[in-house]
CSV table of C-alpha atoms and ligand atoms in Angstrom, one decimal:
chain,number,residue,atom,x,y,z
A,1,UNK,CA,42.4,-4.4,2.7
A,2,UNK,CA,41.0,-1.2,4.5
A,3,UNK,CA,42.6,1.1,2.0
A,4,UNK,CA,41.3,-1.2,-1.2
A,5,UNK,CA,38.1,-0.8,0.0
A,6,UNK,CA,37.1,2.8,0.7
A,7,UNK,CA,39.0,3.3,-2.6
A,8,UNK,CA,36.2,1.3,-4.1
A,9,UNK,CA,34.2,3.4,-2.3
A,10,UNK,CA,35.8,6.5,-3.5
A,11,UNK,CA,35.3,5.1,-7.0
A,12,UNK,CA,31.6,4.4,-6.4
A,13,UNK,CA,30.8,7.2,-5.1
A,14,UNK,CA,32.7,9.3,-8.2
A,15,UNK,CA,30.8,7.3,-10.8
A,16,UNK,CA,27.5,8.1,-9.0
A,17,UNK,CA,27.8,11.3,-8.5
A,18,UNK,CA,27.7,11.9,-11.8
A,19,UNK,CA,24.5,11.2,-11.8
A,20,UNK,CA,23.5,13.0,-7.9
A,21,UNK,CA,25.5,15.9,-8.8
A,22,UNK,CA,26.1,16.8,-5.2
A,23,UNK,CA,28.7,19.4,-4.5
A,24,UNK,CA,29.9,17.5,-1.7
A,25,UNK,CA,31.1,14.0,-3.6
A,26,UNK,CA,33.5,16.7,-5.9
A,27,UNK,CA,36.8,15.1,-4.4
A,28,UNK,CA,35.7,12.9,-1.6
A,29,UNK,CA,37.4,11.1,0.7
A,30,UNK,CA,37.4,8.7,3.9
A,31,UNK,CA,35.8,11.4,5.8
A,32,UNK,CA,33.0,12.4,3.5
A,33,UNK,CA,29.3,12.0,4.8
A,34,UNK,CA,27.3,9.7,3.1
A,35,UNK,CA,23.5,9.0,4.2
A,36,UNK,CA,23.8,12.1,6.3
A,37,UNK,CA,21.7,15.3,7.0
A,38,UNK,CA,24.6,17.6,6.6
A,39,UNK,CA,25.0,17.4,2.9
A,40,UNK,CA,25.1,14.4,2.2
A,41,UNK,CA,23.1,11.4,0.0
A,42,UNK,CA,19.5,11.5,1.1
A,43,UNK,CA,17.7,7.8,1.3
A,44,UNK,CA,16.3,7.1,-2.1
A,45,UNK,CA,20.4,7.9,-3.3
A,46,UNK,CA,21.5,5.8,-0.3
A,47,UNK,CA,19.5,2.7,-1.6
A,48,UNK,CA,21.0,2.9,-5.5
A,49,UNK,CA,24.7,3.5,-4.1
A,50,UNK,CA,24.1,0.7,-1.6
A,51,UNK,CA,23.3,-1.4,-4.6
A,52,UNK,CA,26.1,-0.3,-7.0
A,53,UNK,CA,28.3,-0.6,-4.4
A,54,UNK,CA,27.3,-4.7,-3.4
A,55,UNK,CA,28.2,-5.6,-7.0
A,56,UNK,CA,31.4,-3.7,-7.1
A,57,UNK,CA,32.2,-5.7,-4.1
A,58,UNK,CA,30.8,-9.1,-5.5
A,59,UNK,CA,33.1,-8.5,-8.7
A,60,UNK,CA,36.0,-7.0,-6.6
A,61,UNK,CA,36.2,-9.6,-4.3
A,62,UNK,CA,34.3,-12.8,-5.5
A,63,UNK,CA,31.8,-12.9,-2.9
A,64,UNK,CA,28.0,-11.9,-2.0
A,65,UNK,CA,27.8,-9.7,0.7
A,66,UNK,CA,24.4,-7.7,1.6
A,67,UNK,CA,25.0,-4.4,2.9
A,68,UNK,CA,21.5,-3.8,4.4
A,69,UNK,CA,21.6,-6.7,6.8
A,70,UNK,CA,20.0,-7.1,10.0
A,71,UNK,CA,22.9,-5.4,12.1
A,72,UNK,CA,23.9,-2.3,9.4
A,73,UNK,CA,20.2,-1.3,10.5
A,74,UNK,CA,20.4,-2.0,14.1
A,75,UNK,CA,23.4,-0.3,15.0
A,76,UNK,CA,23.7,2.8,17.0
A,77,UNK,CA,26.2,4.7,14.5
A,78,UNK,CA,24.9,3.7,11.0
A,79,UNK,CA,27.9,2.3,8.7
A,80,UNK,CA,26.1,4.5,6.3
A,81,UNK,CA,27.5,7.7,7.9
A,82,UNK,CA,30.7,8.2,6.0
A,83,UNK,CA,33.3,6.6,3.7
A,84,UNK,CA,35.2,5.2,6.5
A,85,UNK,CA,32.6,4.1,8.4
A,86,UNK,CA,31.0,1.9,5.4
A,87,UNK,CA,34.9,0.4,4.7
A,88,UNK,CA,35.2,-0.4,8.2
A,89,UNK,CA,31.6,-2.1,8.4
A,90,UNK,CA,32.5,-4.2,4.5
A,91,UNK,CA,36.0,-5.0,6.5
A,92,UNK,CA,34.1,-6.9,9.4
A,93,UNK,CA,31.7,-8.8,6.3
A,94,UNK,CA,34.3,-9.8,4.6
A,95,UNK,CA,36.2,-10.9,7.4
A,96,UNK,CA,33.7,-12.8,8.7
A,97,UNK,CA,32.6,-14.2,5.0
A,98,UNK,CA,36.0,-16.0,5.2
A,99,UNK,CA,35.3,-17.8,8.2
B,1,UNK,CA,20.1,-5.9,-27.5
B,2,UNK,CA,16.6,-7.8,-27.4
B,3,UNK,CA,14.7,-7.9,-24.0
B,4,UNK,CA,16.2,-9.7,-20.9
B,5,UNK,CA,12.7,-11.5,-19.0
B,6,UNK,CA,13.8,-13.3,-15.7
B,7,UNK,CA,10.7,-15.6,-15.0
B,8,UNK,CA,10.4,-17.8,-12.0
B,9,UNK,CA,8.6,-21.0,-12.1
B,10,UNK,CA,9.1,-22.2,-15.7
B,11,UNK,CA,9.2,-25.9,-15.0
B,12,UNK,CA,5.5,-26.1,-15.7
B,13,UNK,CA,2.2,-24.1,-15.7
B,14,UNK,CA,1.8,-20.7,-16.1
B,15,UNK,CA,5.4,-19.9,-16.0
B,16,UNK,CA,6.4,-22.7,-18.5
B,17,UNK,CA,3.7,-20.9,-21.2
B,18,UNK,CA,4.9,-17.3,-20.3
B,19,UNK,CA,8.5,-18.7,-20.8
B,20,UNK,CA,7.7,-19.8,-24.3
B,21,UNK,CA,5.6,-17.1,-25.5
B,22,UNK,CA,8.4,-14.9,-24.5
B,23,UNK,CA,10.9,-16.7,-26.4
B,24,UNK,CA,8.4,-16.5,-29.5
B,25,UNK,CA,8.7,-12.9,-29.7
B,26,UNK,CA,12.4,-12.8,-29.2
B,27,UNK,CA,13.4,-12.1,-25.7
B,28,UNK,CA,16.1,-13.6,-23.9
B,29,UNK,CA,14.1,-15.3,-20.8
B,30,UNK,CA,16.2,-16.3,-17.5
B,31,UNK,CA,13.6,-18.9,-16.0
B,32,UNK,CA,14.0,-21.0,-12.7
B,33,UNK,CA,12.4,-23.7,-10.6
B,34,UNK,CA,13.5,-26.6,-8.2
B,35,UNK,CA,13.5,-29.5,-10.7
B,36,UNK,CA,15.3,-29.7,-14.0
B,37,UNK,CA,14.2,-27.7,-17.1
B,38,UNK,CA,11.4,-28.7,-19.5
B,39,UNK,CA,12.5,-25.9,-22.2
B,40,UNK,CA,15.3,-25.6,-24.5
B,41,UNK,CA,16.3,-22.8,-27.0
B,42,UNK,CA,18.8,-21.2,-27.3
B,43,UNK,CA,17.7,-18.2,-25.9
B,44,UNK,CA,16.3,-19.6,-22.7
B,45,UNK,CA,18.8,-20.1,-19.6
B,46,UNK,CA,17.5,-22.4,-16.5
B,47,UNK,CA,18.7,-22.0,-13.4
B,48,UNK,CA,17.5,-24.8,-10.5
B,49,UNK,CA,17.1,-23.4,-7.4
B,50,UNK,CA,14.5,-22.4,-4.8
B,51,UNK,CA,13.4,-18.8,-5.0
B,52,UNK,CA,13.2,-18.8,-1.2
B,53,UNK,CA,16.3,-19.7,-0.8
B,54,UNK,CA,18.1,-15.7,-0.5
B,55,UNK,CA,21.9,-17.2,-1.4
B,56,UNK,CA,21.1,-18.7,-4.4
B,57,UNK,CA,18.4,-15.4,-5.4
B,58,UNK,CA,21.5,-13.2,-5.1
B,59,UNK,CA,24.1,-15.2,-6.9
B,60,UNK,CA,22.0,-15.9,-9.8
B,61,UNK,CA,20.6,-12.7,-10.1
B,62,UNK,CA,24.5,-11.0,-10.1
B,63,UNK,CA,25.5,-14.0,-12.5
B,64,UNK,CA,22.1,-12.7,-15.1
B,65,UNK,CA,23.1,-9.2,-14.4
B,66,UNK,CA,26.4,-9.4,-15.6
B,67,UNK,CA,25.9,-11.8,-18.2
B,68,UNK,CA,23.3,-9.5,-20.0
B,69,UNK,CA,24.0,-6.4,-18.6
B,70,UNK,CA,20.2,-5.7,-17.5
B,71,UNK,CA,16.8,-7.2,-16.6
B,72,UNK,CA,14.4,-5.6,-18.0
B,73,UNK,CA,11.3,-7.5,-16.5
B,74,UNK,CA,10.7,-9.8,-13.4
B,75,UNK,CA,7.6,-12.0,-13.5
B,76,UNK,CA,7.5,-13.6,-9.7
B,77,UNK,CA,5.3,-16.5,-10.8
B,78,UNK,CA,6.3,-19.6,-8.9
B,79,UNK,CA,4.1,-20.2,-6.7
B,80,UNK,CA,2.7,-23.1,-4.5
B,81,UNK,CA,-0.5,-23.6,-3.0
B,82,UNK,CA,-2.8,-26.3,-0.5
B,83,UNK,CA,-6.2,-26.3,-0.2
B,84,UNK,CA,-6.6,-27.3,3.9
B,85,UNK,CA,-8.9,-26.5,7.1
B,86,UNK,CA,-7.5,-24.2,9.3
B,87,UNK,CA,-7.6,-26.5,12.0
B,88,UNK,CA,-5.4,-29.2,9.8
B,89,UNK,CA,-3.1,-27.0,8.3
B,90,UNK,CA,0.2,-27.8,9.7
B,91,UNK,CA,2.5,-25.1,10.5
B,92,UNK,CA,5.4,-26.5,7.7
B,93,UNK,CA,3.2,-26.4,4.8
B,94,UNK,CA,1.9,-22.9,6.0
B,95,UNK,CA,5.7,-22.4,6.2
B,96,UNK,CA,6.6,-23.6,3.1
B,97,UNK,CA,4.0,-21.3,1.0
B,98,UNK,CA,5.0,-18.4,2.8
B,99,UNK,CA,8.4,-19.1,1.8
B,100,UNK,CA,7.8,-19.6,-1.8
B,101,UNK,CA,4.5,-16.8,-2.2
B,102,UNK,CA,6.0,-14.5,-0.1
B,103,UNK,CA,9.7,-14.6,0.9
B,104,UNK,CA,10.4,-15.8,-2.8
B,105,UNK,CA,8.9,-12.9,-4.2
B,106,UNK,CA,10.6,-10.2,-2.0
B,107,UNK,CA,13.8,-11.7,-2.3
B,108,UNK,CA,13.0,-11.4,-6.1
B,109,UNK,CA,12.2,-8.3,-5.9
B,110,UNK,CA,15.1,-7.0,-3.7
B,111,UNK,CA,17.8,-8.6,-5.8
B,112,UNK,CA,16.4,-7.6,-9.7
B,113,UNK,CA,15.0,-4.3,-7.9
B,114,UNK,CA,19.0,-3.6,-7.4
B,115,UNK,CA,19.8,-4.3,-10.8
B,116,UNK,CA,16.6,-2.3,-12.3
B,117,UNK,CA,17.7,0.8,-9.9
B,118,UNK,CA,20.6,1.3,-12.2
B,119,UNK,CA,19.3,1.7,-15.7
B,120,UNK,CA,16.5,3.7,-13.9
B,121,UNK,CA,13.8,1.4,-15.9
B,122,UNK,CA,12.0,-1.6,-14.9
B,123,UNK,CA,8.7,-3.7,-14.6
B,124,UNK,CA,8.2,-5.9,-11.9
B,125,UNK,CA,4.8,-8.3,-12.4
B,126,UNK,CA,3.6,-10.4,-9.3
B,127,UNK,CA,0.9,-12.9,-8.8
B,128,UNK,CA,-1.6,-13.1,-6.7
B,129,UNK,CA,-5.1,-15.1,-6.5
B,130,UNK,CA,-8.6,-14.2,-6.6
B,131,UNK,CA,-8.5,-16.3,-3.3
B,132,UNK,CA,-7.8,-13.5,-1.7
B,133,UNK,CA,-10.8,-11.2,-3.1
B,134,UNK,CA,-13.3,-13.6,-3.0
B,135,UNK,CA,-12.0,-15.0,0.4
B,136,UNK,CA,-12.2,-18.2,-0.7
B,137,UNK,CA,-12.6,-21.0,2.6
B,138,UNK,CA,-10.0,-23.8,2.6
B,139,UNK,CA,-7.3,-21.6,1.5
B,140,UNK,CA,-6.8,-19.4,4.2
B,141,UNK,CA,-3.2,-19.9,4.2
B,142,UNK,CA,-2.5,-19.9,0.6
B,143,UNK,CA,-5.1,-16.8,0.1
B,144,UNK,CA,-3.0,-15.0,2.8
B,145,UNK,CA,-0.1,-15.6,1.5
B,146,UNK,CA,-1.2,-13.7,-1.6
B,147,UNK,CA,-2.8,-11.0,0.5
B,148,UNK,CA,0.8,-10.4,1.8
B,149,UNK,CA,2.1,-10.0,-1.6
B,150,UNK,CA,-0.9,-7.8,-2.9
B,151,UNK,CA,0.7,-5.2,-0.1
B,152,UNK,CA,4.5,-5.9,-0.8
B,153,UNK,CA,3.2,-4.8,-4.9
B,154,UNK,CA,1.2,-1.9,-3.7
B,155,UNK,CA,4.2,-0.2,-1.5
B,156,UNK,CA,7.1,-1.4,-3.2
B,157,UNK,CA,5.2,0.1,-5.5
B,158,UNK,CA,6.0,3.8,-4.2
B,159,UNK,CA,9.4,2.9,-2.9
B,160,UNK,CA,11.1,1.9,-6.4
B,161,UNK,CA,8.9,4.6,-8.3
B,162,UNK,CA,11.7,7.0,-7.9
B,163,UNK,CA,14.4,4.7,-9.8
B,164,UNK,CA,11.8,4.3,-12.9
B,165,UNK,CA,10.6,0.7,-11.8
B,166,UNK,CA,6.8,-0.2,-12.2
B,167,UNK,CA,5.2,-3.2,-9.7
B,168,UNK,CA,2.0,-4.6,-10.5
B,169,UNK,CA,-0.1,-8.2,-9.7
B,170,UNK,CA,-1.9,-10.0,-11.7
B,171,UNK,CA,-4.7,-12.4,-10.0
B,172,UNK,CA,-5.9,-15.1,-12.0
B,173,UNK,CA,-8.8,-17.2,-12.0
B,174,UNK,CA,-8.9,-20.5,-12.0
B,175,UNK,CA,-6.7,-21.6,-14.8
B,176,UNK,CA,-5.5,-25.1,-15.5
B,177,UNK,CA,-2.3,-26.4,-14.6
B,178,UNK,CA,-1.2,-29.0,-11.8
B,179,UNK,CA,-1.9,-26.2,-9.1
B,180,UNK,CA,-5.9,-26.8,-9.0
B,181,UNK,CA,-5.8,-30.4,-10.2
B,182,UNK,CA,-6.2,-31.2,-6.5
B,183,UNK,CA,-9.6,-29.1,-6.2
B,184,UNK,CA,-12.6,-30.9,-5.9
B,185,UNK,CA,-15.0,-29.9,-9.4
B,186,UNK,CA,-17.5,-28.6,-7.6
B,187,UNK,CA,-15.2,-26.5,-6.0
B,188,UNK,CA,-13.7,-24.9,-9.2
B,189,UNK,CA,-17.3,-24.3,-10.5
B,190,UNK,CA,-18.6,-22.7,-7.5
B,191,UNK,CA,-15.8,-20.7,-7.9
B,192,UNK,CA,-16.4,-19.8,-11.3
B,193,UNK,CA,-19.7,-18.8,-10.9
B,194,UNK,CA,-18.5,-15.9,-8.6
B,195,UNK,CA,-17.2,-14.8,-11.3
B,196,UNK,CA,-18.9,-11.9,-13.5
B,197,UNK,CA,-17.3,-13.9,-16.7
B,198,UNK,CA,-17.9,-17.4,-16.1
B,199,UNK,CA,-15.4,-19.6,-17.6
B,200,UNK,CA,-12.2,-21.0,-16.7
B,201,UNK,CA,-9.1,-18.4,-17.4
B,202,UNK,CA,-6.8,-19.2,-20.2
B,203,UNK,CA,-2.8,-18.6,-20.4
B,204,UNK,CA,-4.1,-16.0,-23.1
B,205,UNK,CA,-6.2,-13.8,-20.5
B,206,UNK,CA,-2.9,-14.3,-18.1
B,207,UNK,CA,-0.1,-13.3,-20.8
B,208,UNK,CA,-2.4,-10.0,-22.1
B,209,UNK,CA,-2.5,-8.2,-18.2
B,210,UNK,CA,1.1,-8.8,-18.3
B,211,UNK,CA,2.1,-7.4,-21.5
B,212,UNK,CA,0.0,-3.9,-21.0
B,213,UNK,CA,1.8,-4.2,-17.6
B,214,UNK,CA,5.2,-4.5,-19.0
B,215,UNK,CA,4.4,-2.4,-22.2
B,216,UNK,CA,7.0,0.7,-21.9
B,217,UNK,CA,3.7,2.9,-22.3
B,218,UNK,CA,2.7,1.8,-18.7
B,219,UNK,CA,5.4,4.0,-17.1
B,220,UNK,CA,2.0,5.6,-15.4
B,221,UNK,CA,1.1,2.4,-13.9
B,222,UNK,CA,2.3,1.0,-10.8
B,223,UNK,CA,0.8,-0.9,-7.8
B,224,UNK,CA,-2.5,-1.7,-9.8
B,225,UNK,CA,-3.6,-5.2,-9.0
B,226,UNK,CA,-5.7,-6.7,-11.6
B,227,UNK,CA,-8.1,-10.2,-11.5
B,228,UNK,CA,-9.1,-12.0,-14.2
B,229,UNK,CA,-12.5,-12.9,-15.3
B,230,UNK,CA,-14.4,-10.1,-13.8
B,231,UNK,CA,-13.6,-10.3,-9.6
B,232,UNK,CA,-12.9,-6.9,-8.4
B,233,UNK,CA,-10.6,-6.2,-5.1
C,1,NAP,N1,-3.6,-22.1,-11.9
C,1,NAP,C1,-4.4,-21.3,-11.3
C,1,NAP,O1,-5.6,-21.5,-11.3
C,1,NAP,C2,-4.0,-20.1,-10.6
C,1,NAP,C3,-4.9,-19.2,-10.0
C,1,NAP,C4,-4.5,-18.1,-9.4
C,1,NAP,C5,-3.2,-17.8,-9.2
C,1,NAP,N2,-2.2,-18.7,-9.7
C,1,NAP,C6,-0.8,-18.3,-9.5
C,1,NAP,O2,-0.1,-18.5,-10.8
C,1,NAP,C7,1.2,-18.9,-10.5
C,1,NAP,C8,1.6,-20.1,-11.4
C,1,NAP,O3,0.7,-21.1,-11.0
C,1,NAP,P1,0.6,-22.5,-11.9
C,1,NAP,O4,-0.9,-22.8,-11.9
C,1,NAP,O5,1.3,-22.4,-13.1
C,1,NAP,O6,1.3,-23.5,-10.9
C,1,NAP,P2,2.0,-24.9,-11.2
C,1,NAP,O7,1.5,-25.5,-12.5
C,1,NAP,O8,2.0,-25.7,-10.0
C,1,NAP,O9,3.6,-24.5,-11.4
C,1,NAP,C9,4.3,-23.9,-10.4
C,1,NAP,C10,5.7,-23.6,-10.9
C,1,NAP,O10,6.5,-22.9,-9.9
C,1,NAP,C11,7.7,-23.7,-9.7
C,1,NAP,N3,8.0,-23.6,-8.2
C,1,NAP,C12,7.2,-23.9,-7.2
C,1,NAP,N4,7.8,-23.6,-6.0
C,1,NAP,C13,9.0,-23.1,-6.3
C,1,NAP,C14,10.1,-22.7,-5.6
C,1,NAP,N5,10.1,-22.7,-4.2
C,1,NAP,N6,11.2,-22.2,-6.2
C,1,NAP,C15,11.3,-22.2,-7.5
C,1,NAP,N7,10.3,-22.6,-8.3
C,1,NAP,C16,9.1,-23.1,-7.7
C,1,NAP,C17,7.3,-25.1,-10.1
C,1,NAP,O11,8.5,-25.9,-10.5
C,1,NAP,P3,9.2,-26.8,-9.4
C,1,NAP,O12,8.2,-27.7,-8.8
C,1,NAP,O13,10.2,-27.6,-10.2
C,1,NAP,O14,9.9,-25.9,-8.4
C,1,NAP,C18,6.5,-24.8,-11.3
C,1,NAP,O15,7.3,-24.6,-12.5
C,1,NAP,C19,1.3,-19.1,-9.0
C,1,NAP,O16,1.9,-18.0,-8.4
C,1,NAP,C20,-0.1,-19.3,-8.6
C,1,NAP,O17,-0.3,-18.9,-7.2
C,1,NAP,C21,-2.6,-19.8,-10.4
């Protein structure tokens, strides 16, 4: 499921970018910074790619998960940092959705 | 495409009217409230839920978002009020307006906000109260309430600027509908004698704030809050 998502990720990310036009989002991959000083999304991007990517998810997999919840902004490492980060963090929600 | 209005509160009121003027002049309105609809056309969609309740805001809004592709405009109109004494209020009906005044109009606001981001275009309309102004006694809660929306308007206002979204309030005057039937006369004409025009509001003065609000020519105004009948913040 790892793999499906950060593709959706990828996919998101793409589709935006057409729109950011950020050098850094030409070919990304699992490894590429997101919310990040270094090049990546700054926060008012972070917030429309956060909301692209919900309903991407909602349609992908049937289910309405909230990105921005009460841990995402709590944690030490934010699951905003990168690609794999984020699919790791959707992972654990949709895991847990299930239960 | 015509216009895509999601109203909340169209059971009765205020948000019934707004729901049926809309429909007049051809937009498709989305319009909610706990018990079943008192509208049909065939342009008009109901959906019962609670607007404080933040599973059923986000499934609805996704299920409106993909069925018309947009919302154009959210009016965050539902709204509940109680006229009591401090010292009798109990903490679940303080509760319970907070959770419909305030929590239902963020969680509003969050979810269409998301939807609005993406066609970089929106207007978002809150209401408030001249409660708050005039600091009216006996409605301390409700009045509060509505002060805690007057500052979710103002800076949500600056944080969805940047994706082309607009957020205003309206405050009306007494108008009336089933929310002030409970207020004593004397009350209600204290009240309006506050005012600098003194007469009861009318859906009319209500419906023309919102449409310069909404009007794509107001891109230039955001975070305004405006009262009816002459009451000034
Ligand atoms: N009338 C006035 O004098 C006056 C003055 C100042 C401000 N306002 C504001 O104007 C707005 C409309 O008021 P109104 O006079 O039209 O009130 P109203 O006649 O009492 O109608 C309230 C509407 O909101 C719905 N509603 C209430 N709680 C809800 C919830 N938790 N979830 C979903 N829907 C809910 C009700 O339907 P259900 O009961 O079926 O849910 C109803 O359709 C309110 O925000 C109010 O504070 C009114």
């Amino acid at each position: 499921m790892k793999g499906k998502i950060e593709k959706l990720i990828i996919n998101a990310l793409v589709d935006y970018n057409e729109e950011l036009e950020n050098p850094a989002y030409g070919n990304p991959d699992e490894k590429t910074r997101l919310y990040s000083s270094e090049g990546g999304m700054d926060s008012i991007a972070l917030v429309g790619f956060i909301a692209d990517l919900e309903e991407r998810l909602a349609v992908e997999f049937n289910k309405d998960i909230i990105l921005a919840d009460e841990r995402a902004m709590s944690q030490k490492r934010s699951p905003f940092l990168s690609v794999q980060l984020l699919a790791n963090y959707i992972e654990n929600l949709l895991l847990e959705s299930e239960e | 495409m015509s216009n895509v209005i999601l109203i909340t509160g169209t059971r009765k009121g205020i948000g019934k009217e707004l729901a049926q003027y809309y429909l007049k002049n051809s937009w498709n309105v989305i319009g909610c409230s706990r018990g079943e609809t008192t509208i049909s056309d065939k342009s008009y969609q109901h959906y019962q839920f609670d607007v404080s309740d933040e599973k059923s805001v986000i499934k609805i809004v996704r299920e409106v978002s993909r069925k018309f592709g947009k919302i154009d405009v959210l009016l965050n109109n539902a709204g509940i009020a109680s006229m009591n004494h401090l010292l009798l209020t109990p903490i679940d009906k303080a509760k319970d307006i907070f959770n419909t005044n305030f929590f239902g109009s963020f969680l509003l606001m969050r979810e269409v906000g998301k939807i609005m981001t993406k066609k970089k275009n929106g207007r978002i309309v809150n209401f408030t109260t001249v409660a708050v102004p005039l600091n009216l006694d006996g409605e301390a809660i409700y009045a509060a309430s509505k002060a805690a929306v007057e500052s979710l308007t103002k800076i949500s206002a600056k944080e969805l600027a940047p994706y082309g979204i607009t957020v205003n309030a309206v405050g009306p005057s007494p108008v009336k509908t089933d929310l002030i039937k409970v207020v004593p006369k004397d009350k209600i004409s204290d009240l309006v004698s506050k005012q600098a025009i003194k007469r009861l509001g009318e859906f009319n003065d209500v419906v023309n704030v919102i449409n310069f609000f909404i009007d794509k020519n107001s891109n230039f105004i955001t975070g305004q809050i405006i009262y009816l009948g002459g009451i000034s913040g």
